[in-house]
Coordinates of C-alpha atoms and ligand atoms in Angstrom, one line a residue:
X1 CA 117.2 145.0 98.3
X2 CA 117.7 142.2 100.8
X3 CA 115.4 138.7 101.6
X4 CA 114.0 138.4 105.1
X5 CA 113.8 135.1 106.3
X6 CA 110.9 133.9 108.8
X7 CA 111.3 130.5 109.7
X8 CA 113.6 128.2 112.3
X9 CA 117.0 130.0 112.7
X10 CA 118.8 126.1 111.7
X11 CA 117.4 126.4 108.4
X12 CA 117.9 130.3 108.4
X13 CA 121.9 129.5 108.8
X14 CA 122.4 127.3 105.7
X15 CA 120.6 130.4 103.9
X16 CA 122.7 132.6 104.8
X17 CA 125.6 130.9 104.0
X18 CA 124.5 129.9 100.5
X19 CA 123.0 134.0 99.9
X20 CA 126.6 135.1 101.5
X21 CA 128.4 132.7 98.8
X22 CA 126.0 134.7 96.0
X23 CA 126.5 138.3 97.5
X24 CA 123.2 138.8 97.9
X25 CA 121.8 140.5 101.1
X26 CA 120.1 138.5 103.9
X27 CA 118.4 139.4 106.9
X28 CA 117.8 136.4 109.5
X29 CA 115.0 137.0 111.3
X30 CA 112.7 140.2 111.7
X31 CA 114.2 141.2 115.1
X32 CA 117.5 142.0 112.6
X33 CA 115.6 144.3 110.3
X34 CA 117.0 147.7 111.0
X35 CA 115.8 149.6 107.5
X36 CA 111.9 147.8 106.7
X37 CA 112.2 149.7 103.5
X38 CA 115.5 147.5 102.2
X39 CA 113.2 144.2 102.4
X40 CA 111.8 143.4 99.0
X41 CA 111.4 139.3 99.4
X42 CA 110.4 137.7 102.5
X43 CA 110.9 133.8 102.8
X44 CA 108.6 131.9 105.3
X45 CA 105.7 129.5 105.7
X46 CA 103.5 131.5 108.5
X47 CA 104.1 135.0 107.0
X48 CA 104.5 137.6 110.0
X49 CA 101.5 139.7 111.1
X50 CA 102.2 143.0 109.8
X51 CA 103.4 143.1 106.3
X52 CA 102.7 146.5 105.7
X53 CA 105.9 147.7 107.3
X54 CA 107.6 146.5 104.3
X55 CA 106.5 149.0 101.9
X56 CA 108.9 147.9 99.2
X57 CA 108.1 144.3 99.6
X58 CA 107.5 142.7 96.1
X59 CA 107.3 138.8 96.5
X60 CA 106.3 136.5 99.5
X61 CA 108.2 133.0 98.7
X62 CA 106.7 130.3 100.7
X63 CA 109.5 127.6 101.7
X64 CA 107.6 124.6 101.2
X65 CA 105.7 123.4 98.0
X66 CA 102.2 124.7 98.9
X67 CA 100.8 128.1 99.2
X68 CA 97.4 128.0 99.9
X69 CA 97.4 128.8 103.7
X70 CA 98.7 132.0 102.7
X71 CA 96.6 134.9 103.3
X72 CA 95.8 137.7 100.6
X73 CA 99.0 139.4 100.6
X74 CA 99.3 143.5 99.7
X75 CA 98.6 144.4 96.6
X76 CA 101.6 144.9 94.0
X77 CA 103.2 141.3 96.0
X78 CA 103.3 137.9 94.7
X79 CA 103.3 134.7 95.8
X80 CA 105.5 132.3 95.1
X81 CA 105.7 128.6 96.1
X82 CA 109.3 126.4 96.5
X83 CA 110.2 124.8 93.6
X84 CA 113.2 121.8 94.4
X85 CA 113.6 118.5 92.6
X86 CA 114.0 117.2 96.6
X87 CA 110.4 117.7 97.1
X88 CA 109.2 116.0 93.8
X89 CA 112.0 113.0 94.4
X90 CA 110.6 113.0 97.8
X91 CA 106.9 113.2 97.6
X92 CA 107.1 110.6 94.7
X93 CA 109.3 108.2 97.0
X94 CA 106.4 108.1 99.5
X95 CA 103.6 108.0 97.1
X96 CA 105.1 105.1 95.7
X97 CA 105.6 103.6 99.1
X98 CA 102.0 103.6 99.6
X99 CA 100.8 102.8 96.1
X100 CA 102.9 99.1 96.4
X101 CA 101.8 98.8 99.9
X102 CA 97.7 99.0 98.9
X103 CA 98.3 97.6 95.9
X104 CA 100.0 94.0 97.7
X105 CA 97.7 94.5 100.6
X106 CA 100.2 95.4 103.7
X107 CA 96.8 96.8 105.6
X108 CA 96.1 93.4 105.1
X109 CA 99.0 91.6 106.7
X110 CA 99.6 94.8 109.2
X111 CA 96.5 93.6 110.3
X112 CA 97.2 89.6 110.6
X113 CA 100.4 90.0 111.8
X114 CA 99.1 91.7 114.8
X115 CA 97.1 88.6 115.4
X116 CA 100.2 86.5 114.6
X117 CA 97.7 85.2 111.6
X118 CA 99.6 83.4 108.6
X119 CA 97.6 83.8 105.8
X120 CA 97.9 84.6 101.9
X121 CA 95.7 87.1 99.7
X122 CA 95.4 86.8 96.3
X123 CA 98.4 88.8 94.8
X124 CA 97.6 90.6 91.6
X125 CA 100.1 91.8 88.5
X126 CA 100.4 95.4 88.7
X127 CA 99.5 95.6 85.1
X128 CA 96.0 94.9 86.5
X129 CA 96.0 97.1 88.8
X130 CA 94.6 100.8 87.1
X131 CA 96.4 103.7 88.7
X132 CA 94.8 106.9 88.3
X133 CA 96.6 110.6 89.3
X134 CA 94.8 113.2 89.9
X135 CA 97.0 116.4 90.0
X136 CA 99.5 115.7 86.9
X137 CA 101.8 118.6 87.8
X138 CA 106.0 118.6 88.6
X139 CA 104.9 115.7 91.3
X140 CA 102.3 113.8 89.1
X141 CA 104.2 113.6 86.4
X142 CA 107.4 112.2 88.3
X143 CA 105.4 109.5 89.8
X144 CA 103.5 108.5 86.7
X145 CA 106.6 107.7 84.8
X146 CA 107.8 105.5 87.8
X147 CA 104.7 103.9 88.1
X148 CA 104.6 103.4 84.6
X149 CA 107.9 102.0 84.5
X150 CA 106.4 99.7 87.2
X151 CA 103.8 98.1 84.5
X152 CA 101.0 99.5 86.7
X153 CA 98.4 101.0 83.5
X154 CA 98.6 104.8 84.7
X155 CA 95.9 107.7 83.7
X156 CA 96.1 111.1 85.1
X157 CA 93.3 114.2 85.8
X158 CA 94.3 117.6 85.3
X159 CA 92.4 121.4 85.2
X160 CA 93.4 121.7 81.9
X161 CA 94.5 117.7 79.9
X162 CA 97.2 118.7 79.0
X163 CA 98.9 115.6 77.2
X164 CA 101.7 114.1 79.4
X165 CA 104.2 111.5 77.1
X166 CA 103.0 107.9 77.7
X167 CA 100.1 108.6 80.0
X168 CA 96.0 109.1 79.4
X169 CA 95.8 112.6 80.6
X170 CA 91.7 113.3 81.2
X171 CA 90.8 116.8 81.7
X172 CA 88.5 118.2 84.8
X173 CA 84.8 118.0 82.7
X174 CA 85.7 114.1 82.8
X175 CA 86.4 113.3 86.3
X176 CA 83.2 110.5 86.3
X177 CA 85.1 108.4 83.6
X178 CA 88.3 108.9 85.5
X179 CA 87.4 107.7 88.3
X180 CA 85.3 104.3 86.6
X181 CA 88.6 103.2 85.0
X182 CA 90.9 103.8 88.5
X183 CA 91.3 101.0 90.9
X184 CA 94.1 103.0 93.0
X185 CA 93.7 106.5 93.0
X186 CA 96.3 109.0 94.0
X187 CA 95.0 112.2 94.9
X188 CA 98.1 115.2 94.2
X189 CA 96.4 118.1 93.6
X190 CA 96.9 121.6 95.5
X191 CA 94.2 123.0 97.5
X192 CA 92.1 125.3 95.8
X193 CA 88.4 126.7 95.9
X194 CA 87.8 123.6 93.1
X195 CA 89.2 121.0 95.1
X196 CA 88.4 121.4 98.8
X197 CA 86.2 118.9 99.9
X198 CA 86.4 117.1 96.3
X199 CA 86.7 113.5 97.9
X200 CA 83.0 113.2 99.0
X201 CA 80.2 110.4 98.9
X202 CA 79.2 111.1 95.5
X203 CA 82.8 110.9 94.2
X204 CA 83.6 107.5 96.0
X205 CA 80.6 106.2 94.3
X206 CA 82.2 106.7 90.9
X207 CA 84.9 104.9 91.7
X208 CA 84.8 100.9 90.8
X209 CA 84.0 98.5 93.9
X210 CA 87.1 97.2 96.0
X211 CA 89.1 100.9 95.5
X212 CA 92.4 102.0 96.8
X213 CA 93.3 105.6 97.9
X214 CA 96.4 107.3 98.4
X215 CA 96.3 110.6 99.3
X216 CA 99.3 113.0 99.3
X217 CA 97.7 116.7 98.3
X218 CA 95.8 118.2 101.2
X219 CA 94.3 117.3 103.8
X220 CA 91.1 119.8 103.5
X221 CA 90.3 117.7 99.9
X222 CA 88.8 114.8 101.6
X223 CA 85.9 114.2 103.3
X224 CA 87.2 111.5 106.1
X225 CA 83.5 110.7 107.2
X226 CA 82.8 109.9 103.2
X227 CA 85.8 107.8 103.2
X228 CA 85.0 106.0 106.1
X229 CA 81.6 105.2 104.7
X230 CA 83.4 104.2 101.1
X231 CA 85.4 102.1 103.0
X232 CA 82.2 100.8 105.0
X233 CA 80.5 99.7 101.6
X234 CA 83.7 98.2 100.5
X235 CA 83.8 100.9 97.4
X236 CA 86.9 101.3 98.9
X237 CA 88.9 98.5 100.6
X238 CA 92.2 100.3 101.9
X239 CA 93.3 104.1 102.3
X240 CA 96.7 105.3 103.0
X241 CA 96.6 109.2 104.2
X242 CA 99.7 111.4 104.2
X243 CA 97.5 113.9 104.7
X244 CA 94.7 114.2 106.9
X245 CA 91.4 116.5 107.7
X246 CA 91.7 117.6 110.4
X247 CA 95.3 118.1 110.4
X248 CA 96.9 116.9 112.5
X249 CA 94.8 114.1 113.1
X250 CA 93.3 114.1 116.8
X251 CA 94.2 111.2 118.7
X252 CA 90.8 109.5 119.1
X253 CA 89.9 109.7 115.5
X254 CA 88.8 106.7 114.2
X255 CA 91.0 106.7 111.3
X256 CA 94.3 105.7 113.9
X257 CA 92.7 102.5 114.7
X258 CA 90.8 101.0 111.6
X259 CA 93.2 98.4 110.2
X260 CA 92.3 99.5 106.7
X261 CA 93.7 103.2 106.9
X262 CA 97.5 104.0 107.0
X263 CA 98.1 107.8 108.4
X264 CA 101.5 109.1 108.2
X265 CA 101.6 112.6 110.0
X266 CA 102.3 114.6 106.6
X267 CA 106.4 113.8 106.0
X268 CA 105.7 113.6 101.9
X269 CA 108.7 115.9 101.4
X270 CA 110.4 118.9 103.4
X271 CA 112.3 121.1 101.6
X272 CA 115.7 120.7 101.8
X273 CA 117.3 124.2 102.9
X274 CA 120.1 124.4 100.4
X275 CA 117.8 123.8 97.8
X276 CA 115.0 126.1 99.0
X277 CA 117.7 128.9 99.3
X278 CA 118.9 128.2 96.0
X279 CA 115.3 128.6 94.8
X280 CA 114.7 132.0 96.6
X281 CA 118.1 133.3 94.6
X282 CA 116.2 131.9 91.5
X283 CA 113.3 134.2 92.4
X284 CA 115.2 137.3 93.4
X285 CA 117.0 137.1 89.9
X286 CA 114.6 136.4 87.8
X287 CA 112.6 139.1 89.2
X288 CA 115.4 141.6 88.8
X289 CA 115.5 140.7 85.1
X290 CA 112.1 141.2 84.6
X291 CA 110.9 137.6 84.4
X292 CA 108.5 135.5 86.0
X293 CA 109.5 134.1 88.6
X294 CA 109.7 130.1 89.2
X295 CA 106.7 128.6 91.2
X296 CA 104.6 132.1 90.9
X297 CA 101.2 131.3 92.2
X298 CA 98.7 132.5 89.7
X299 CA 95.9 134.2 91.7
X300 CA 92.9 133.4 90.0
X301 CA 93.8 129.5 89.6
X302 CA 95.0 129.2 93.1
X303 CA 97.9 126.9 92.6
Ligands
NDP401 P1 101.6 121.7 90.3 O1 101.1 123.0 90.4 O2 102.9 121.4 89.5 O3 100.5 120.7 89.7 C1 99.2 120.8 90.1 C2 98.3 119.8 89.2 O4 97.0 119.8 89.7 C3 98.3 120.3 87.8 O5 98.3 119.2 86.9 C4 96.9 121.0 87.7 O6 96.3 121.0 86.4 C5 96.1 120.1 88.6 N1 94.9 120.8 89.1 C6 94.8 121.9 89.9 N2 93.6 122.2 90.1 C7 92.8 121.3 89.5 C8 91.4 121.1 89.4 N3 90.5 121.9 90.0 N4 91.0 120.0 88.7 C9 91.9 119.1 88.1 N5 93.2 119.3 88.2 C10 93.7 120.3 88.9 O7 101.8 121.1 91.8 P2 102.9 120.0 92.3 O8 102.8 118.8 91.5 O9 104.2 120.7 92.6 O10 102.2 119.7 93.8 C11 100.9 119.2 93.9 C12 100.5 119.3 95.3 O11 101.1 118.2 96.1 C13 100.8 120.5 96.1 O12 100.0 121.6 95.8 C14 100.6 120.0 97.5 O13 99.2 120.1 97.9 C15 101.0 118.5 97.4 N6 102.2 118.3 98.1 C16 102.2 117.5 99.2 C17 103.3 117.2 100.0 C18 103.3 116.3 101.1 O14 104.3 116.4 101.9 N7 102.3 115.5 101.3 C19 104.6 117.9 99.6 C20 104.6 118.6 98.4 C21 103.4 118.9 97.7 P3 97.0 121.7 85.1 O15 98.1 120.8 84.7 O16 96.0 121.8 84.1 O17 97.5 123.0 85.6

C-alpha cells in the first residue's frame, strides 16, 4: 500500500518527508515505481496516461482544491479533491482584495492615475453595498463571515440553501431574485455540467444596473463576450477576474486592456505542500478505516 506522487519533485520532497515522519510508504515519481500493484493512492493534478497499470489503485487525490479537469477515472477509484484551511484562508484573502477594490472603485483611480488625473468618486458605506456569493461552500462561507464582519449586507446561492449562521442563503430555483438584490457578486462555485457557461447575457440582465463582479471559481463559468457587453450597457460597471475563459488569458484579449477589468493570472490559493500532504494521510487513513474520505468528489453532483 504506498501513495504515488505525480507532480513537481520540490513539492514531492516536503511529502516525503512529512509521509516518512508518519511511516507511511511513498513513491516520488512514477519512474520509482518498481511493484505497480503496491500503488493504492496516487497524488497529482494532471493524472498520468495509463492508469490501468495500477490495478490496486483505489483513490486519485487531486493536490489542489478543484477536480473537475479530471478525466473519468477506473471504475472502483474515487476522486478526491485537497482539502487545507491554506486554500480557504487564501482564496478568501484575494476575494476580499477585489471585493474592497470594486467596491471603492480602484479600476477607477487605476485608470486616472495613469493619466495623472486627480479626481474623487462618490464613496459609498459598505452597508450599501449588497454582496451576493454564489458557491456558499468551505470558501463561501469563510468569506461571508469576513465580509459580514465588514458591514457589507451579504446573501449567498447554493445547489441545495442550506442555512449558513448570519447570512440569506437562496437556493438554485431562486437564482433571478439573487441576483436583483446583489450589487457585487462573487462567483465561487466549482465547475460543473450546471455551472459552465452560467455567467451569460441573460444572467447579467438580472442583475441591478451599475454591477460588480468578482470572479474566483472557474474560468469556463463565464461568458467573457457577455461580460464585456454587461459591462458595455453599464449593467455592469467593473469586473475583477481571477479566473479567466480562456485560461490563460491570450495576450491580445480585450479584457488586458479595458480599464474596467482586473485579471490576475489565477493565484487565488496554491496548496501549501505540508498541508496538502497532511491531507493525503487524512485520505489514506480514513479510507483504511472504512470511512469517507475528506473532500470525496461525489460523481453525480460533480463537486
Ligand atoms: P465546496 O464544494 O465546499 O462548495 C461548493 C459550493 O457551490 C456549495 O455551496 C454548493 O452548494 C455550491 N454549488 C455547486 N453547484 C451548484 C449549482 N449548480 N448551483 C448553485 N450552487 C452550487 O467548494 P469550495 O468552497 O471548497 O471551492 C469552491 C470553488 O472555488 C472550487 O470548486 C474552485 O472552482 C474555486 N477555487 C478557486 C481557487 C482559485 O485559485 N481561484 C482556489 C480554490 C478554489 P451546496 O452547499 O448545496 O452543496
Amino acid at each position: 500500500m504506498a501513495l504515488l506522487f505525480h507532480s513537481l519533485p520540490a513539492r514531492g520532497a516536503v511529502w516525503a518527508d512529512v509521509f516518512a515522519k508518519a511511516g507511511e510508504a511513498f513513491i516520488p515519481n512514477e519512474a520509482s515505481v518498481s511493484d505497480p500493484a503496491a500503488v493504492t493512492h496516487l497524488a497529482c493534478w494532471q493524472p498520468p496516461e495509463d492508469l490501468s497499470r495500477y490495478a490496486n489503485l483505489k483513490a486519485v487525490i487531486s493536490i489542489g482544491a478543484g477536480a473537475d479537469h479530471f478525466p473519468p477515472l477506473p471504475e472502483g477509484v474515487v476522486l478526491v479533491r485537497t482539502i487545507a484551511p491554506g486554500i480557504g484562508a487564501m482564496v478568501r484573502d484575494w476575494v476580499v482584495m477585489a471585493t474592497l477594490a470594486l467596491h471603492r472603485d480602484l479600476p477607477i483611480y487605476l485608470d486616472q492615475a495613469a493619466r495623472r488625473e486627480w479626481r474623487p468618486q462618490t464613496t459609498r458605506l459598505a452597508r450599501s453595498r449588497r454582496v451576493g456569493i454564489m458557491g456558499m461552500g468551505r470558501i463561501g462561507r469563510q468569506v461571508a463571515m469576513t465580509l459580514t464582519g465588514m458591514d457589507f449586507p451579504v446573501a449567498g446561492w447554493s445547489r441545495s440553501g442550506s442555512a449558513v449562521d448570519g447570512v440569506e442563503v437562496f437556493g438554485a430555483d431562486v437564482l433571478d431574485a439573487f441576483l436583483a438584490r446583489t450589487d457585487l457578486l462573487i462567483c465561487l462555485l466549482p465547475l460543473t455540467e450546471e455551472t459552465r457557461g452560467l455567467m451569460d447575457d441573460a444572467f447579467f440582465g438580472k442583475l441591478p444596473d451599475g454591477a460588480r463582479l468578482v470572479h474566483a471559481g472557474r474560468g469556463a463559468q463565464l461568458d467573457m463576450d457577455a461580460m464585456r457587453r454587461a459591462i458595455g450597457s453599464g449593467r455592469l460597471t467593473a469586473a475583477m477576474l481571477d479566473v479567466t475563459n480562456p485560461e490563460p488569458l491570450p495576450d491580445d484579449h480585450w479584457a488586458w486592456s479595458d480599464p474596467r477589468v482586473i485579471v490576475t493570472p489565477h493565484v487565488g490559493s496554491h496548496t501549501d505542500p505540508e498541508e496538502g500532504a497532511h491531507h493525503a494521510l487524512n485520505v489514506i487513513r480514513a479510507m483504511r478505516g472504512g470511512d469517507t474520505p475528506p473532500g470525496l468528489v461525489d460523481r453525480l453532483k460533480g463537486y
